[in-house]
mmCIF file with all atom_site columns, C-alpha atoms in Angstrom:
data_model
loop_
_atom_site.group_PDB
_atom_site.id
_atom_site.type_symbol
_atom_site.label_atom_id
_atom_site.label_alt_id
_atom_site.label_comp_id
_atom_site.label_asym_id
_atom_site.label_entity_id
_atom_site.label_seq_id
_atom_site.pdbx_PDB_ins_code
_atom_site.Cartn_x
_atom_site.Cartn_y
_atom_site.Cartn_z
_atom_site.occupancy
_atom_site.B_iso_or_equiv
_atom_site.pdbx_formal_charge
_atom_site.auth_seq_id
_atom_site.auth_comp_id
_atom_site.auth_asym_id
_atom_site.auth_atom_id
_atom_site.pdbx_PDB_model_num
ATOM 1   C CA . TYR A 1 1   ? 9.754   -16.163 -5.547  1.00 0.00 ? 13  TYR A CA 1
ATOM 2   C CA . PHE A 1 2   ? 7.328   -14.475 -3.165  1.00 0.00 ? 14  PHE A CA 1
ATOM 3   C CA . GLU A 1 3   ? 10.047  -13.516 -0.690  1.00 0.00 ? 15  GLU A CA 1
ATOM 4   C CA . THR A 1 4   ? 12.145  -11.917 -3.432  1.00 0.00 ? 16  THR A CA 1
ATOM 5   C CA . MET A 1 5   ? 9.152   -9.742  -4.385  1.00 0.00 ? 17  MET A CA 1
ATOM 6   C CA . GLY A 1 6   ? 8.648   -8.667  -0.763  1.00 0.00 ? 18  GLY A CA 1
ATOM 7   C CA . LEU A 1 7   ? 5.448   -10.701 -0.396  1.00 0.00 ? 19  LEU A CA 1
ATOM 8   C CA . GLN A 1 8   ? 4.979   -12.583 2.855   1.00 0.00 ? 20  GLN A CA 1
ATOM 9   C CA . LEU A 1 9   ? 3.299   -15.979 2.938   1.00 0.00 ? 21  LEU A CA 1
ATOM 10  C CA . ILE A 1 10  ? 1.302   -16.317 6.174   1.00 0.00 ? 22  ILE A CA 1
ATOM 11  C CA . ASP A 1 11  ? -0.425  -19.664 5.640   1.00 0.00 ? 23  ASP A CA 1
ATOM 12  C CA . GLY A 1 12  ? -0.053  -22.655 3.328   1.00 0.00 ? 24  GLY A CA 1
ATOM 13  C CA . ARG A 1 13  ? 2.706   -23.021 0.751   1.00 0.00 ? 25  ARG A CA 1
ATOM 14  C CA . ILE A 1 14  ? 4.077   -21.344 -2.365  1.00 0.00 ? 26  ILE A CA 1
ATOM 15  C CA . PHE A 1 15  ? 4.301   -22.789 -5.873  1.00 0.00 ? 27  PHE A CA 1
ATOM 16  C CA . THR A 1 16  ? 7.106   -25.358 -5.989  1.00 0.00 ? 28  THR A CA 1
ATOM 17  C CA . PRO A 1 17  ? 8.646   -27.490 -8.764  1.00 0.00 ? 29  PRO A CA 1
ATOM 18  C CA . GLU A 1 18  ? 7.584   -30.767 -7.135  1.00 0.00 ? 30  GLU A CA 1
ATOM 19  C CA . PHE A 1 19  ? 3.911   -29.742 -7.356  1.00 0.00 ? 31  PHE A CA 1
ATOM 20  C CA . GLU A 1 20  ? 4.188   -28.093 -10.797 1.00 0.00 ? 32  GLU A CA 1
ATOM 21  C CA . GLN A 1 21  ? 1.807   -30.516 -12.499 1.00 0.00 ? 33  GLN A CA 1
ATOM 22  C CA . THR A 1 22  ? -1.036  -29.918 -10.023 1.00 0.00 ? 34  THR A CA 1
ATOM 23  C CA . ASP A 1 23  ? -0.281  -26.231 -9.421  1.00 0.00 ? 35  ASP A CA 1
ATOM 24  C CA . ALA A 1 24  ? -0.255  -25.364 -13.126 1.00 0.00 ? 36  ALA A CA 1
ATOM 25  C CA . GLY A 1 25  ? -3.969  -25.571 -13.704 1.00 0.00 ? 37  GLY A CA 1
ATOM 26  C CA . ARG A 1 26  ? -5.740  -25.647 -10.400 1.00 0.00 ? 38  ARG A CA 1
ATOM 27  C CA . SER A 1 27  ? -3.916  -23.837 -7.606  1.00 0.00 ? 39  SER A CA 1
ATOM 28  C CA . ILE A 1 28  ? -3.974  -20.209 -6.448  1.00 0.00 ? 40  ILE A CA 1
ATOM 29  C CA . ILE A 1 29  ? -2.413  -18.176 -3.683  1.00 0.00 ? 41  ILE A CA 1
ATOM 30  C CA . VAL A 1 30  ? -4.698  -15.427 -2.361  1.00 0.00 ? 42  VAL A CA 1
ATOM 31  C CA . ASN A 1 31  ? -4.186  -12.369 -0.192  1.00 0.00 ? 43  ASN A CA 1
ATOM 32  C CA . GLU A 1 32  ? -5.842  -11.602 3.166   1.00 0.00 ? 44  GLU A CA 1
ATOM 33  C CA . LYS A 1 33  ? -8.278  -9.164  1.522   1.00 0.00 ? 45  LYS A CA 1
ATOM 34  C CA . PHE A 1 34  ? -9.519  -11.987 -0.745  1.00 0.00 ? 46  PHE A CA 1
ATOM 35  C CA . VAL A 1 35  ? -10.142 -14.217 2.275   1.00 0.00 ? 47  VAL A CA 1
ATOM 36  C CA . LYS A 1 36  ? -11.877 -11.431 4.193   1.00 0.00 ? 48  LYS A CA 1
ATOM 37  C CA . ASP A 1 37  ? -14.069 -10.196 1.320   1.00 0.00 ? 49  ASP A CA 1
ATOM 38  C CA . PHE A 1 38  ? -15.273 -13.683 0.406   1.00 0.00 ? 50  PHE A CA 1
ATOM 39  C CA . GLY A 1 39  ? -15.665 -14.764 4.039   1.00 0.00 ? 51  GLY A CA 1
ATOM 40  C CA . ILE A 1 40  ? -13.536 -17.888 3.767   1.00 0.00 ? 52  ILE A CA 1
ATOM 41  C CA . GLU A 1 41  ? -12.571 -19.536 7.042   1.00 0.00 ? 53  GLU A CA 1
ATOM 42  C CA . ASP A 1 42  ? -9.433  -21.725 7.030   1.00 0.00 ? 54  ASP A CA 1
ATOM 43  C CA . PRO A 1 43  ? -8.820  -20.979 3.327   1.00 0.00 ? 55  PRO A CA 1
ATOM 44  C CA . VAL A 1 44  ? -5.927  -23.375 2.620   1.00 0.00 ? 56  VAL A CA 1
ATOM 45  C CA . GLY A 1 45  ? -7.313  -26.359 0.729   1.00 0.00 ? 57  GLY A CA 1
ATOM 46  C CA . LYS A 1 46  ? -10.681 -24.717 -0.006  1.00 0.00 ? 58  LYS A CA 1
ATOM 47  C CA . ARG A 1 47  ? -12.161 -24.883 -3.508  1.00 0.00 ? 59  ARG A CA 1
ATOM 48  C CA . ILE A 1 48  ? -13.085 -21.699 -5.384  1.00 0.00 ? 60  ILE A CA 1
ATOM 49  C CA . VAL A 1 49  ? -15.224 -21.756 -8.531  1.00 0.00 ? 61  VAL A CA 1
ATOM 50  C CA . MET A 1 50  ? -14.481 -19.029 -11.088 1.00 0.00 ? 62  MET A CA 1
ATOM 51  C CA . SER A 1 51  ? -16.710 -18.254 -14.100 1.00 0.00 ? 63  SER A CA 1
ATOM 52  C CA . ASP A 1 52  ? -19.096 -21.048 -13.062 1.00 0.00 ? 64  ASP A CA 1
ATOM 53  C CA . THR A 1 53  ? -16.801 -23.780 -14.410 1.00 0.00 ? 65  THR A CA 1
ATOM 54  C CA . VAL A 1 54  ? -13.171 -23.292 -13.400 1.00 0.00 ? 66  VAL A CA 1
ATOM 55  C CA . GLN A 1 55  ? -12.351 -24.958 -10.086 1.00 0.00 ? 67  GLN A CA 1
ATOM 56  C CA . LEU A 1 56  ? -9.308  -23.646 -8.248  1.00 0.00 ? 68  LEU A CA 1
ATOM 57  C CA . TYR A 1 57  ? -7.847  -24.652 -4.906  1.00 0.00 ? 69  TYR A CA 1
ATOM 58  C CA . ILE A 1 58  ? -6.277  -22.239 -2.450  1.00 0.00 ? 70  ILE A CA 1
ATOM 59  C CA . ILE A 1 59  ? -2.808  -23.484 -1.494  1.00 0.00 ? 71  ILE A CA 1
ATOM 60  C CA . GLY A 1 60  ? -1.588  -20.393 0.349   1.00 0.00 ? 72  GLY A CA 1
ATOM 61  C CA . VAL A 1 61  ? -2.488  -17.033 1.853   1.00 0.00 ? 73  VAL A CA 1
ATOM 62  C CA . MET A 1 62  ? -0.151  -14.060 1.638   1.00 0.00 ? 74  MET A CA 1
ATOM 63  C CA . ALA A 1 63  ? -0.173  -10.849 3.624   1.00 0.00 ? 75  ALA A CA 1
ATOM 64  C CA . ASP A 1 64  ? -1.854  -7.838  2.019   1.00 0.00 ? 76  ASP A CA 1
ATOM 65  C CA . TYR A 1 65  ? 0.434   -5.523  0.095   1.00 0.00 ? 77  TYR A CA 1
ATOM 66  C CA . PHE A 1 66  ? 0.123   -2.264  -1.849  1.00 0.00 ? 78  PHE A CA 1
ATOM 67  C CA . PRO A 1 67  ? 0.745   -3.039  -5.537  1.00 0.00 ? 79  PRO A CA 1
ATOM 68  C CA . TYR A 1 68  ? -0.265  0.438   -6.727  1.00 0.00 ? 80  TYR A CA 1
ATOM 69  C CA . GLY A 1 69  ? 1.051   2.581   -3.850  1.00 0.00 ? 81  GLY A CA 1
ATOM 70  C CA . THR A 1 70  ? -0.275  3.327   -0.397  1.00 0.00 ? 82  THR A CA 1
ATOM 71  C CA . TRP A 1 71  ? -2.944  5.703   -1.716  1.00 0.00 ? 83  TRP A CA 1
ATOM 72  C CA . ALA A 1 72  ? -4.756  2.947   -3.662  1.00 0.00 ? 84  ALA A CA 1
ATOM 73  C CA . GLU A 1 73  ? -7.012  0.495   -1.876  1.00 0.00 ? 85  GLU A CA 1
ATOM 74  C CA . ILE A 1 74  ? -5.913  -3.103  -1.483  1.00 0.00 ? 86  ILE A CA 1
ATOM 75  C CA . ARG A 1 75  ? -7.918  -5.370  -3.762  1.00 0.00 ? 87  ARG A CA 1
ATOM 76  C CA . PRO A 1 76  ? -8.643  -9.075  -3.421  1.00 0.00 ? 88  PRO A CA 1
ATOM 77  C CA . THR A 1 77  ? -5.781  -10.753 -5.280  1.00 0.00 ? 89  THR A CA 1
ATOM 78  C CA . ALA A 1 78  ? -5.125  -14.305 -6.448  1.00 0.00 ? 90  ALA A CA 1
ATOM 79  C CA . PHE A 1 79  ? -1.848  -15.549 -7.919  1.00 0.00 ? 91  PHE A CA 1
ATOM 80  C CA . HIS A 1 80  ? -2.132  -18.360 -10.430 1.00 0.00 ? 92  HIS A CA 1
ATOM 81  C CA . PHE A 1 81  ? 0.803   -20.564 -11.403 1.00 0.00 ? 93  PHE A CA 1
ATOM 82  C CA . VAL A 1 82  ? 1.908   -20.254 -15.037 1.00 0.00 ? 94  VAL A CA 1
ATOM 83  C CA . ARG A 1 83  ? 4.694   -21.986 -16.886 1.00 0.00 ? 95  ARG A CA 1
ATOM 84  C CA . GLU A 1 84  ? 7.715   -20.001 -18.055 1.00 0.00 ? 96  GLU A CA 1
ATOM 85  C CA . ASN A 1 85  ? 6.433   -19.499 -21.591 1.00 0.00 ? 97  ASN A CA 1
ATOM 86  C CA . ARG A 1 86  ? 3.257   -17.827 -20.265 1.00 0.00 ? 98  ARG A CA 1
ATOM 87  C CA . HIS A 1 87  ? 4.765   -15.065 -18.091 1.00 0.00 ? 99  HIS A CA 1
ATOM 88  C CA . LEU A 1 88  ? 3.348   -11.598 -18.632 1.00 0.00 ? 100 LEU A CA 1
ATOM 89  C CA . PHE A 1 89  ? 5.685   -9.564  -16.420 1.00 0.00 ? 101 PHE A CA 1
ATOM 90  C CA . LEU A 1 90  ? 9.405   -9.643  -15.895 1.00 0.00 ? 102 LEU A CA 1
ATOM 91  C CA . THR A 1 91  ? 11.314  -7.593  -13.370 1.00 0.00 ? 103 THR A CA 1
ATOM 92  C CA . VAL A 1 92  ? 14.989  -6.927  -14.080 1.00 0.00 ? 104 VAL A CA 1
ATOM 93  C CA . LYS A 1 93  ? 17.534  -5.310  -11.794 1.00 0.00 ? 105 LYS A CA 1
ATOM 94  C CA . THR A 1 94  ? 20.646  -3.896  -13.452 1.00 0.00 ? 106 THR A CA 1
ATOM 95  C CA . GLU A 1 95  ? 23.365  -1.329  -13.002 1.00 0.00 ? 107 GLU A CA 1
ATOM 96  C CA . ILE A 1 96  ? 22.480  2.201   -14.021 1.00 0.00 ? 108 ILE A CA 1
ATOM 97  C CA . GLU A 1 97  ? 25.151  2.240   -16.755 1.00 0.00 ? 109 GLU A CA 1
ATOM 98  C CA . ASN A 1 98  ? 23.490  -0.732  -18.484 1.00 0.00 ? 110 ASN A CA 1
ATOM 99  C CA . LEU A 1 99  ? 19.887  0.510   -18.452 1.00 0.00 ? 111 LEU A CA 1
ATOM 100 C CA . LYS A 1 100 ? 19.618  1.404   -22.125 1.00 0.00 ? 112 LYS A CA 1
ATOM 101 C CA . ALA A 1 101 ? 21.396  -1.744  -23.347 1.00 0.00 ? 113 ALA A CA 1
ATOM 102 C CA . VAL A 1 102 ? 19.331  -4.018  -21.102 1.00 0.00 ? 114 VAL A CA 1
ATOM 103 C CA . ASN A 1 103 ? 16.093  -2.349  -22.201 1.00 0.00 ? 115 ASN A CA 1
ATOM 104 C CA . GLU A 1 104 ? 17.010  -2.769  -25.876 1.00 0.00 ? 116 GLU A CA 1
ATOM 105 C CA . TYR A 1 105 ? 17.946  -6.417  -25.285 1.00 0.00 ? 117 TYR A CA 1
ATOM 106 C CA . LEU A 1 106 ? 14.650  -7.080  -23.497 1.00 0.00 ? 118 LEU A CA 1
ATOM 107 C CA . GLU A 1 107 ? 12.717  -5.464  -26.331 1.00 0.00 ? 119 GLU A CA 1
ATOM 108 C CA . GLU A 1 108 ? 14.517  -7.653  -28.900 1.00 0.00 ? 120 GLU A CA 1
ATOM 109 C CA . GLU A 1 109 ? 13.863  -10.812 -26.926 1.00 0.00 ? 121 GLU A CA 1
ATOM 110 C CA . TRP A 1 110 ? 10.255  -9.856  -26.322 1.00 0.00 ? 122 TRP A CA 1
ATOM 111 C CA . THR A 1 111 ? 9.584   -9.462  -30.052 1.00 0.00 ? 123 THR A CA 1
ATOM 112 C CA . LYS A 1 112 ? 11.161  -12.885 -30.645 1.00 0.00 ? 124 LYS A CA 1
ATOM 113 C CA . VAL A 1 113 ? 9.135   -14.648 -27.942 1.00 0.00 ? 125 VAL A CA 1
ATOM 114 C CA . ILE A 1 114 ? 5.828   -12.748 -28.228 1.00 0.00 ? 126 ILE A CA 1
ATOM 115 C CA . PRO A 1 115 ? 5.746   -11.012 -31.626 1.00 0.00 ? 127 PRO A CA 1
ATOM 116 C CA . ASN A 1 116 ? 2.017   -10.218 -31.576 1.00 0.00 ? 128 ASN A CA 1
ATOM 117 C CA . PHE A 1 117 ? 2.074   -8.316  -28.310 1.00 0.00 ? 129 PHE A CA 1
ATOM 118 C CA . PRO A 1 118 ? 3.830   -4.918  -28.099 1.00 0.00 ? 130 PRO A CA 1
ATOM 119 C CA . TYR A 1 119 ? 6.725   -4.465  -25.695 1.00 0.00 ? 131 TYR A CA 1
ATOM 120 C CA . SER A 1 120 ? 5.691   -2.065  -22.958 1.00 0.00 ? 132 SER A CA 1
ATOM 121 C CA . GLY A 1 121 ? 8.726   -1.949  -20.728 1.00 0.00 ? 133 GLY A CA 1
ATOM 122 C CA . PHE A 1 122 ? 9.025   0.802   -18.148 1.00 0.00 ? 134 PHE A CA 1
ATOM 123 C CA . PHE A 1 123 ? 11.458  1.840   -15.455 1.00 0.00 ? 135 PHE A CA 1
ATOM 124 C CA . GLN A 1 124 ? 10.532  1.400   -11.816 1.00 0.00 ? 136 GLN A CA 1
ATOM 125 C CA . ASP A 1 125 ? 11.818  4.933   -11.225 1.00 0.00 ? 137 ASP A CA 1
ATOM 126 C CA . SER A 1 126 ? 9.008   6.357   -13.349 1.00 0.00 ? 138 SER A CA 1
ATOM 127 C CA . LEU A 1 127 ? 6.479   4.495   -11.208 1.00 0.00 ? 139 LEU A CA 1
ATOM 128 C CA . MET A 1 128 ? 8.187   5.711   -8.036  1.00 0.00 ? 140 MET A CA 1
ATOM 129 C CA . ASP A 1 129 ? 8.333   9.278   -9.386  1.00 0.00 ? 141 ASP A CA 1
ATOM 130 C CA . GLU A 1 130 ? 4.578   9.189   -9.871  1.00 0.00 ? 142 GLU A CA 1
ATOM 131 C CA . ALA A 1 131 ? 4.145   7.921   -6.306  1.00 0.00 ? 143 ALA A CA 1
ATOM 132 C CA . ARG A 1 132 ? 6.450   10.651  -4.994  1.00 0.00 ? 144 ARG A CA 1
ATOM 133 C CA . GLN A 1 133 ? 4.532   13.303  -6.944  1.00 0.00 ? 145 GLN A CA 1
ATOM 134 C CA . ILE A 1 134 ? 1.223   12.128  -5.503  1.00 0.00 ? 146 ILE A CA 1
ATOM 135 C CA . ASN A 1 135 ? 2.697   12.131  -1.995  1.00 0.00 ? 147 ASN A CA 1
ATOM 136 C CA . GLU A 1 136 ? 4.117   15.625  -2.552  1.00 0.00 ? 148 GLU A CA 1
ATOM 137 C CA . ASN A 1 137 ? 0.691   16.869  -3.690  1.00 0.00 ? 149 ASN A CA 1
ATOM 138 C CA . ILE A 1 138 ? -0.938  15.375  -0.616  1.00 0.00 ? 150 ILE A CA 1
ATOM 139 C CA . LYS A 1 139 ? 1.710   16.970  1.618   1.00 0.00 ? 151 LYS A CA 1
ATOM 140 C CA . ASP A 1 140 ? 1.240   20.376  -0.057  1.00 0.00 ? 152 ASP A CA 1
ATOM 141 C CA . MET A 1 141 ? -2.522  20.114  0.390   1.00 0.00 ? 153 MET A CA 1
ATOM 142 C CA . TYR A 1 142 ? -2.118  19.328  4.114   1.00 0.00 ? 154 TYR A CA 1
ATOM 143 C CA . ILE A 1 143 ? 0.310   22.242  4.550   1.00 0.00 ? 155 ILE A CA 1
ATOM 144 C CA . PHE A 1 144 ? -2.191  24.565  2.850   1.00 0.00 ? 156 PHE A CA 1
ATOM 145 C CA . LEU A 1 145 ? -5.073  23.298  4.992   1.00 0.00 ? 157 LEU A CA 1
ATOM 146 C CA . GLY A 1 146 ? -2.918  23.621  8.128   1.00 0.00 ? 158 GLY A CA 1
ATOM 147 C CA . PHE A 1 147 ? -2.077  27.221  7.205   1.00 0.00 ? 159 PHE A CA 1
ATOM 148 C CA . ILE A 1 148 ? -5.777  28.025  6.667   1.00 0.00 ? 160 ILE A CA 1
ATOM 149 C CA . ALA A 1 149 ? -6.627  26.405  10.041  1.00 0.00 ? 161 ALA A CA 1
ATOM 150 C CA . LEU A 1 150 ? -3.891  28.475  11.717  1.00 0.00 ? 162 LEU A CA 1
ATOM 151 C CA . ILE A 1 151 ? -5.240  31.719  10.219  1.00 0.00 ? 163 ILE A CA 1
ATOM 152 C CA . LEU A 1 152 ? -8.825  30.864  11.236  1.00 0.00 ? 164 LEU A CA 1
ATOM 153 C CA . SER A 1 153 ? -7.640  30.021  14.759  1.00 0.00 ? 165 SER A CA 1
ATOM 154 C CA . ALA A 1 154 ? -5.763  33.323  14.991  1.00 0.00 ? 166 ALA A CA 1
ATOM 155 C CA . ILE A 1 155 ? -8.845  35.231  13.825  1.00 0.00 ? 167 ILE A CA 1
ATOM 156 C CA . GLY A 1 156 ? -10.976 33.392  16.405  1.00 0.00 ? 168 GLY A CA 1
ATOM 157 C CA . LEU A 1 157 ? -8.474  34.170  19.182  1.00 0.00 ? 169 LEU A CA 1
ATOM 158 C CA . TYR A 1 158 ? -8.341  37.842  18.127  1.00 0.00 ? 170 TYR A CA 1
ATOM 159 C CA . THR A 1 159 ? -12.157 37.971  18.218  1.00 0.00 ? 171 THR A CA 1
ATOM 160 C CA . LEU A 1 160 ? -12.301 36.432  21.699  1.00 0.00 ? 172 LEU A CA 1
ATOM 161 C CA . VAL A 1 161 ? -9.656  38.839  23.019  1.00 0.00 ? 173 VAL A CA 1
ATOM 162 C CA . SER A 1 162 ? -11.433 41.809  21.415  1.00 0.00 ? 174 SER A CA 1
ATOM 163 C CA . LEU A 1 163 ? -14.779 40.834  22.965  1.00 0.00 ? 175 LEU A CA 1
ATOM 164 C CA . SER A 1 164 ? -13.104 40.360  26.342  1.00 0.00 ? 176 SER A CA 1
ATOM 165 C CA . ILE A 1 165 ? -11.432 43.776  26.084  1.00 0.00 ? 177 ILE A CA 1
ATOM 166 C CA . ILE A 1 166 ? -14.726 45.467  25.137  1.00 0.00 ? 178 ILE A CA 1
ATOM 167 C CA . ARG A 1 167 ? -16.519 43.795  28.063  1.00 0.00 ? 179 ARG A CA 1
ATOM 168 C CA . ARG A 1 168 ? -13.700 44.737  30.459  1.00 0.00 ? 180 ARG A CA 1
ATOM 169 C CA . THR A 1 169 ? -13.725 48.318  29.169  1.00 0.00 ? 181 THR A CA 1
ATOM 170 C CA . LYS A 1 170 ? -17.442 48.613  29.969  1.00 0.00 ? 182 LYS A CA 1
ATOM 171 C CA . GLU A 1 171 ? -16.856 46.982  33.352  1.00 0.00 ? 183 GLU A CA 1
ATOM 172 C CA . VAL A 1 172 ? -14.056 49.439  34.191  1.00 0.00 ? 184 VAL A CA 1
ATOM 173 C CA . GLY A 1 173 ? -16.238 52.366  33.058  1.00 0.00 ? 185 GLY A CA 1
ATOM 174 C CA . VAL A 1 174 ? -19.148 51.257  35.276  1.00 0.00 ? 186 VAL A CA 1
ATOM 175 C CA . ARG A 1 175 ? -16.830 50.843  38.259  1.00 0.00 ? 187 ARG A CA 1
ATOM 176 C CA . LYS A 1 176 ? -15.363 54.330  37.770  1.00 0.00 ? 188 LYS A CA 1
ATOM 177 C CA . VAL A 1 177 ? -18.844 55.838  37.613  1.00 0.00 ? 189 VAL A CA 1
ATOM 178 C CA . MET A 1 178 ? -19.734 54.004  40.828  1.00 0.00 ? 190 MET A CA 1
ATOM 179 C CA . GLY A 1 179 ? -16.760 55.623  42.526  1.00 0.00 ? 191 GLY A CA 1
ATOM 180 C CA . SER A 1 180 ? -13.937 53.129  42.477  1.00 0.00 ? 192 SER A CA 1
ATOM 181 C CA . SER A 1 181 ? -10.366 54.276  42.094  1.00 0.00 ? 193 SER A CA 1
#
C-alpha cells in the first residue's frame, strides 16, 4: 500500500495481513520527522505512549513526504492500521469520461456505509490547481523582486558612473589649467 501511494519505507515493515491482529490496535508506522522531533534512536520496536494510556509500537519508519505541497512544512506523522470498515479516505483513479458517474457512485456508497458523515469527495486536480496557483504566485513575486533589484542595480551603476565622470571632469579641468594638452 505504501509503495502505491509513493511513500518509501526505509526501516522496519509495513502493515501485512499475517500481522493484522497485532497491528490493528497497537502498531504505527512513523515518518523521519517524527523520529527526529521525538529524539528516538533505533525506532523500530520502540514503545510510544499516547494520551497517557494508549501504548503503540513503532513497526516501521518511512521517508518524509509533502502531504500538503512543498510549501508546507513536514509534520511528524504516524500511520495507524485500521480495518476496512474504518477507512476515512479513499483514492480512486478513473478515466476522465467516467468522472461524474464514479463520483456519483462513490457518494451513493458513502451514504450507505457511513450515513451520519457527509460525503466530501474532491478531485485531485482541484488540489493540484491550488498548488499550481501558489507556485505561480511565488514565481510572480520573485520576478517582481528580481525586476526591482535590476532597477536598483542600474540606478547604482548610473550613480557610480556619474560620480566618476564628475571627478574625471574636475581632474581634466585641473590638468588643463596646469598646462597639459
